Amino acid sequence: MYAIAPTFDIDHSPEWGSDRLDLDAYLRRIGYEGVRDNSLKTLQQVHRAHMSTISFENVDIAVGRTVSLDMAELERKLVRSGRGGYCYETNLLFAAALDRLGFPVMRMLSRIREGDTRRRFRSHTSLLVRTADEPDTVWLADPGYGYAGLIEPMPLRDGARATVGPWSWELGVDDGHWVLRSQDGEGRWSDLYVFRPERQYEVDYRAAHYVSSTRPGSPFVNRLVAQRGSETVRHRLRNDVLVTDHPDGRTERAVLAPDEVVAALREKFGLTLTDEDVSLLLGFLRRGESAAAS
């Protein structure tokens, strides 16, 4: 039943705050200077520009700050302050930009697998999008997944495959869910996440975000995570460990000192960090060092 593309239209609901997004500032932030329409080409280019510019990161959660999904706060942080965000932040910002460009967008919640088929609660955001020039095709869009996420949208079709540079993705159907799979540089496939094409509302995102950003045991609470993927390399940072995946299958792993973590966030993940950010990060990392040594 879920191999059939869902029907949806432009979401004009004010609950997402899309009308409050400064679209000009957002497009400058991601370096997009192309046509502002709702064509497939624009969707592909804006998706790629967003992913290459706005990294997945949870610095604020790691250091104990409260993260807001209000559009004004998303714009302040991700657009004007040169920061990234985790999936709720970056994909909701991207969805708002698509709203403003005239794309029909369905906001969803997905279940992370990361190679593990245990059933988990729906903790990841992903989007379905329609374009004006291919109205019969639905596209899965998700620039906010992280290092192994889609670089460009792919068609929601059982058996569909997409390749950008050395990386490939595949969509299938498993137990009534769509499943997105990723292929690494050595040709191995693994499940990233599963989803059903069901529209979610602001209250659903607020609840899932609260659990993900505050629950003890969440992968984003009391640990630092940053991820970035491109056509040529994938970077993953967890606390003080930086993992770099290369297209030929090589993986490099480095344990960083606190100052080196800050440098990596700036250089590898493109984050603009204030003096306060750095002070809080260094305190967080040094507490982690002390706990590991005791």
CSV table of C-alpha atoms in Angstrom, one decimal:
chain,number,residue,atom,x,y,z
A,1,MET,CA,0.0,0.0,0.0
A,2,TYR,CA,2.9,2.4,0.7
A,3,ALA,CA,4.4,1.8,-2.8
A,4,ILE,CA,1.7,4.2,-4.0
A,5,ALA,CA,2.7,7.9,-4.0
A,6,PRO,CA,0.6,10.0,-1.6
A,7,THR,CA,-1.5,12.9,-2.7
A,8,PHE,CA,-0.8,16.3,-1.1
A,9,ASP,CA,-0.8,20.0,-2.0
A,10,ILE,CA,0.9,23.2,-1.0
A,11,ASP,CA,0.7,23.5,2.8
A,12,HIS,CA,-0.4,27.1,3.6
A,13,SER,CA,-0.8,26.4,7.3
A,14,PRO,CA,0.7,29.3,9.3
A,15,GLU,CA,1.8,26.9,12.1
A,16,TRP,CA,5.2,26.4,10.3
A,17,GLY,CA,6.0,30.1,10.1
A,18,SER,CA,7.2,29.9,6.5
A,19,ASP,CA,5.8,33.3,5.7
A,20,ARG,CA,8.2,34.7,8.3
A,21,LEU,CA,11.3,33.3,6.7
A,22,ASP,CA,13.6,35.9,5.0
A,23,LEU,CA,13.9,33.9,1.7
A,24,ASP,CA,16.6,36.3,0.3
A,25,ALA,CA,18.8,35.8,3.4
A,26,TYR,CA,18.3,32.0,3.3
A,27,LEU,CA,19.3,31.8,-0.4
A,28,ARG,CA,22.3,34.0,0.2
A,29,ARG,CA,23.3,31.8,3.2
A,30,ILE,CA,23.4,28.6,1.0
A,31,GLY,CA,24.9,30.4,-2.0
A,32,TYR,CA,21.9,29.8,-4.4
A,33,GLU,CA,21.6,32.3,-7.2
A,34,GLY,CA,19.4,30.4,-9.6
A,35,VAL,CA,15.8,30.7,-10.7
A,36,ARG,CA,13.2,30.9,-8.0
A,37,ASP,CA,10.5,28.6,-9.2
A,38,ASN,CA,9.1,25.2,-8.2
A,39,SER,CA,10.8,23.1,-10.9
A,40,LEU,CA,12.8,19.9,-10.3
A,41,LYS,CA,16.0,21.6,-11.3
A,42,THR,CA,15.5,24.2,-8.6
A,43,LEU,CA,14.6,21.6,-6.0
A,44,GLN,CA,17.8,19.7,-6.8
A,45,GLN,CA,20.0,22.8,-6.7
A,46,VAL,CA,18.6,24.2,-3.5
A,47,HIS,CA,18.7,20.8,-1.8
A,48,ARG,CA,22.4,20.3,-2.8
A,49,ALA,CA,23.3,23.9,-1.8
A,50,HIS,CA,21.6,23.5,1.6
A,51,MET,CA,23.3,20.3,2.4
A,52,SER,CA,26.7,21.6,1.4
A,53,THR,CA,26.4,24.7,3.5
A,54,ILE,CA,24.4,23.9,6.6
A,55,SER,CA,25.9,21.0,8.6
A,56,PHE,CA,24.2,18.6,10.9
A,57,GLU,CA,25.3,19.5,14.5
A,58,ASN,CA,23.9,19.5,18.0
A,59,VAL,CA,26.3,21.9,19.7
A,60,ASP,CA,23.5,23.7,21.6
A,61,ILE,CA,22.0,20.5,23.0
A,62,ALA,CA,25.4,19.1,23.9
A,63,VAL,CA,26.3,22.2,26.1
A,64,GLY,CA,22.8,22.3,27.7
A,65,ARG,CA,21.0,25.0,25.8
A,66,THR,CA,17.4,24.8,24.8
A,67,VAL,CA,16.8,24.5,21.1
A,68,SER,CA,13.8,26.2,19.6
A,69,LEU,CA,11.9,25.3,16.4
A,70,ASP,CA,10.3,28.7,16.0
A,71,MET,CA,11.1,30.1,12.5
A,72,ALA,CA,12.6,33.3,13.9
A,73,GLU,CA,15.0,31.3,16.0
A,74,LEU,CA,15.9,28.9,13.1
A,75,GLU,CA,16.6,31.9,10.9
A,76,ARG,CA,18.7,33.6,13.5
A,77,LYS,CA,20.8,30.5,14.2
A,78,LEU,CA,21.1,28.7,10.9
A,79,VAL,CA,20.9,31.6,8.4
A,80,ARG,CA,22.3,34.7,10.2
A,81,SER,CA,24.7,33.2,12.7
A,82,GLY,CA,26.5,30.7,10.4
A,83,ARG,CA,25.5,27.6,12.4
A,84,GLY,CA,24.0,24.3,11.5
A,85,GLY,CA,21.4,22.3,13.4
A,86,TYR,CA,20.1,18.8,13.9
A,87,CYS,CA,17.4,17.4,11.6
A,88,TYR,CA,14.4,19.1,13.2
A,89,GLU,CA,16.1,22.5,12.7
A,90,THR,CA,17.6,22.1,9.3
A,91,ASN,CA,14.8,20.2,7.6
A,92,LEU,CA,12.1,22.6,8.9
A,93,LEU,CA,14.1,25.5,7.6
A,94,PHE,CA,14.5,23.8,4.2
A,95,ALA,CA,10.8,23.0,4.1
A,96,ALA,CA,9.9,26.6,4.8
A,97,ALA,CA,12.1,27.7,1.9
A,98,LEU,CA,10.3,25.2,-0.3
A,99,ASP,CA,7.0,26.6,0.8
A,100,ARG,CA,8.1,30.1,-0.1
A,101,LEU,CA,9.2,28.8,-3.6
A,102,GLY,CA,5.9,27.2,-4.2
A,103,PHE,CA,6.6,23.5,-3.8
A,104,PRO,CA,4.0,21.2,-2.3
A,105,VAL,CA,5.7,19.7,0.8
A,106,MET,CA,4.7,17.0,3.2
A,107,ARG,CA,6.6,17.0,6.5
A,108,MET,CA,7.1,13.5,7.9
A,109,LEU,CA,8.7,11.7,10.9
A,110,SER,CA,10.9,8.7,10.2
A,111,ARG,CA,12.4,5.8,12.2
A,112,ILE,CA,16.2,5.7,12.2
A,113,ARG,CA,17.7,2.3,11.5
A,114,GLU,CA,21.4,3.0,10.8
A,115,GLY,CA,21.9,-0.6,9.8
A,116,ASP,CA,19.8,-1.9,12.8
A,117,THR,CA,16.3,-3.2,12.1
A,118,ARG,CA,15.1,-2.8,15.7
A,119,ARG,CA,11.9,-0.7,15.8
A,120,ARG,CA,12.6,2.7,17.2
A,121,PHE,CA,10.3,5.7,17.8
A,122,ARG,CA,10.0,8.2,15.0
A,123,SER,CA,12.8,10.6,15.7
A,124,HIS,CA,14.0,11.9,12.3
A,125,THR,CA,12.5,14.4,9.9
A,126,SER,CA,12.2,13.9,6.2
A,127,LEU,CA,10.2,15.5,3.4
A,128,LEU,CA,8.1,14.6,0.4
A,129,VAL,CA,8.0,17.2,-2.4
A,130,ARG,CA,6.2,17.6,-5.7
A,131,THR,CA,7.5,19.8,-8.6
A,132,ALA,CA,5.6,21.7,-11.2
A,133,ASP,CA,7.3,20.1,-14.2
A,134,GLU,CA,6.9,16.5,-13.0
A,135,PRO,CA,3.6,16.6,-11.2
A,136,ASP,CA,3.1,12.8,-11.2
A,137,THR,CA,6.4,12.1,-9.3
A,138,VAL,CA,6.9,12.5,-5.6
A,139,TRP,CA,10.5,13.2,-4.4
A,140,LEU,CA,12.1,12.3,-1.1
A,141,ALA,CA,14.1,15.3,0.1
A,142,ASP,CA,16.3,15.3,3.2
A,143,PRO,CA,19.3,17.6,3.4
A,144,GLY,CA,19.3,17.3,7.2
A,145,TYR,CA,20.2,13.6,7.7
A,146,GLY,CA,23.9,14.1,8.1
A,147,TYR,CA,27.0,12.4,6.6
A,148,ALA,CA,25.3,9.7,4.6
A,149,GLY,CA,22.1,11.6,3.7
A,150,LEU,CA,20.8,12.4,0.3
A,151,ILE,CA,22.8,15.0,-1.6
A,152,GLU,CA,19.9,15.5,-4.1
A,153,PRO,CA,16.2,14.4,-3.8
A,154,MET,CA,15.3,11.0,-5.3
A,155,PRO,CA,11.9,9.7,-6.7
A,156,LEU,CA,9.6,7.9,-4.3
A,157,ARG,CA,9.5,4.7,-6.2
A,158,ASP,CA,10.1,1.1,-5.2
A,159,GLY,CA,13.6,0.1,-6.5
A,160,ALA,CA,14.6,3.7,-7.3
A,161,ARG,CA,18.3,4.4,-7.2
A,162,ALA,CA,20.2,7.6,-7.1
A,163,THR,CA,24.0,8.2,-7.4
A,164,VAL,CA,26.0,11.3,-6.8
A,165,GLY,CA,29.7,11.0,-7.1
A,166,PRO,CA,30.8,7.7,-5.5
A,167,TRP,CA,27.7,7.4,-3.2
A,168,SER,CA,24.5,5.6,-4.0
A,169,TRP,CA,21.0,5.4,-2.4
A,170,GLU,CA,18.1,3.0,-2.9
A,171,LEU,CA,14.4,3.1,-2.0
A,172,GLY,CA,12.4,-0.1,-1.2
A,173,VAL,CA,9.4,-1.2,0.7
A,174,ASP,CA,9.7,-3.3,3.9
A,175,ASP,CA,6.9,-4.2,6.3
A,176,GLY,CA,4.6,-1.5,5.1
A,177,HIS,CA,7.3,1.2,5.3
A,178,TRP,CA,9.5,2.9,2.7
A,179,VAL,CA,13.1,2.2,3.5
A,180,LEU,CA,16.1,4.4,2.4
A,181,ARG,CA,19.3,2.5,2.0
A,182,SER,CA,22.8,3.9,1.4
A,183,GLN,CA,25.8,2.2,-0.3
A,184,ASP,CA,29.3,2.9,1.0
A,185,GLY,CA,32.5,3.1,-0.9
A,186,GLU,CA,33.0,-0.7,-0.8
A,187,GLY,CA,29.6,-1.4,-2.2
A,188,ARG,CA,27.9,-2.4,1.0
A,189,TRP,CA,24.2,-1.5,1.5
A,190,SER,CA,22.7,-0.5,4.9
A,191,ASP,CA,19.3,0.9,5.9
A,192,LEU,CA,19.3,4.6,7.0
A,193,TYR,CA,15.7,5.0,8.0
A,194,VAL,CA,12.1,3.9,7.3
A,195,PHE,CA,9.0,6.0,7.0
A,196,ARG,CA,5.3,6.1,6.0
A,197,PRO,CA,4.1,9.0,3.8
A,198,GLU,CA,2.0,10.5,6.6
A,199,ARG,CA,1.7,14.2,7.1
A,200,GLN,CA,2.9,15.5,10.5
A,201,TYR,CA,1.9,18.7,12.2
A,202,GLU,CA,3.8,21.2,14.3
A,203,VAL,CA,2.6,19.6,17.5
A,204,ASP,CA,4.1,16.2,16.3
A,205,TYR,CA,7.4,17.8,15.6
A,206,ARG,CA,7.4,19.6,18.9
A,207,ALA,CA,6.8,16.4,20.8
A,208,ALA,CA,9.5,14.4,18.9
A,209,HIS,CA,12.0,17.2,19.2
A,210,TYR,CA,11.4,17.5,22.9
A,211,VAL,CA,12.1,13.8,23.4
A,212,SER,CA,15.2,13.9,21.1
A,213,SER,CA,16.7,16.9,22.7
A,214,THR,CA,16.0,16.3,26.4
A,215,ARG,CA,15.6,12.5,27.1
A,216,PRO,CA,18.5,10.8,28.9
A,217,GLY,CA,19.8,8.2,26.6
A,218,SER,CA,19.0,10.2,23.4
A,219,PRO,CA,21.9,10.1,21.0
A,220,PHE,CA,22.0,13.9,21.1
A,221,VAL,CA,21.9,14.5,24.9
A,222,ASN,CA,25.2,14.7,26.8
A,223,ARG,CA,27.2,14.1,23.7
A,224,LEU,CA,28.5,16.2,20.8
A,225,VAL,CA,27.5,15.2,17.3
A,226,ALA,CA,28.4,16.8,14.0
A,227,GLN,CA,28.1,15.4,10.5
A,228,ARG,CA,28.7,16.5,6.9
A,229,GLY,CA,28.7,14.7,3.6
A,230,SER,CA,29.7,15.7,0.1
A,231,GLU,CA,30.5,14.1,-3.2
A,232,THR,CA,34.1,13.6,-2.2
A,233,VAL,CA,34.2,12.9,1.6
A,234,ARG,CA,32.1,12.2,4.7
A,235,HIS,CA,32.9,13.5,8.2
A,236,ARG,CA,31.4,12.3,11.5
A,237,LEU,CA,32.3,13.8,14.8
A,238,ARG,CA,31.1,12.3,18.1
A,239,ASN,CA,32.5,14.0,21.2
A,240,ASP,CA,36.3,13.9,20.5
A,241,VAL,CA,36.4,11.2,17.8
A,242,LEU,CA,36.5,12.3,14.2
A,243,VAL,CA,35.7,9.7,11.5
A,244,THR,CA,36.4,10.4,7.8
A,245,ASP,CA,35.0,8.1,5.1
A,246,HIS,CA,36.6,8.2,1.6
A,247,PRO,CA,35.0,7.0,-1.6
A,248,ASP,CA,37.5,4.2,-2.0
A,249,GLY,CA,36.4,2.6,1.2
A,250,ARG,CA,39.1,4.0,3.5
A,251,THR,CA,38.1,5.2,6.9
A,252,GLU,CA,40.3,7.4,9.1
A,253,ARG,CA,39.7,7.8,12.8
A,254,ALA,CA,41.3,10.5,15.0
A,255,VAL,CA,40.9,11.2,18.7
A,256,LEU,CA,41.1,15.0,19.1
A,257,ALA,CA,42.0,17.3,21.9
A,258,PRO,CA,39.4,19.8,23.0
A,259,ASP,CA,41.0,22.7,21.0
A,260,GLU,CA,41.2,20.4,18.0
A,261,VAL,CA,37.5,19.6,18.3
A,262,VAL,CA,36.7,23.3,18.1
A,263,ALA,CA,39.0,23.7,15.1
A,264,ALA,CA,37.3,20.7,13.3
A,265,LEU,CA,33.8,22.2,13.9
A,266,ARG,CA,35.0,25.3,12.2
A,267,GLU,CA,37.1,23.8,9.4
A,268,LYS,CA,35.4,20.5,8.6
A,269,PHE,CA,31.8,21.4,9.4
A,270,GLY,CA,31.8,25.1,8.6
A,271,LEU,CA,30.4,26.3,11.9
A,272,THR,CA,30.7,29.9,13.0
A,273,LEU,CA,31.3,29.7,16.8
A,274,THR,CA,31.2,32.6,19.2
A,275,ASP,CA,33.5,33.0,22.2
A,276,GLU,CA,30.7,31.8,24.4
A,277,ASP,CA,30.1,28.7,22.2
A,278,VAL,CA,33.8,27.8,22.4
A,279,SER,CA,33.9,28.3,26.2
A,280,LEU,CA,30.9,26.0,26.7
A,281,LEU,CA,32.2,23.5,24.3
A,282,LEU,CA,35.7,23.3,25.9
A,283,GLY,CA,34.0,22.9,29.3
A,284,PHE,CA,31.8,20.1,28.0
A,285,LEU,CA,34.8,18.3,26.4
A,286,ARG,CA,37.0,18.6,29.4
A,287,ARG,CA,34.4,17.2,31.7
A,288,GLY,CA,34.2,14.3,29.3
A,289,GLU,CA,37.9,13.8,29.5
A,290,SER,CA,37.8,13.9,33.3
A,291,ALA,CA,34.9,11.3,33.4
A,292,ALA,CA,36.8,9.0,31.0
A,293,ALA,CA,39.9,9.2,33.1
A,294,SER,CA,38.2,8.5,36.5
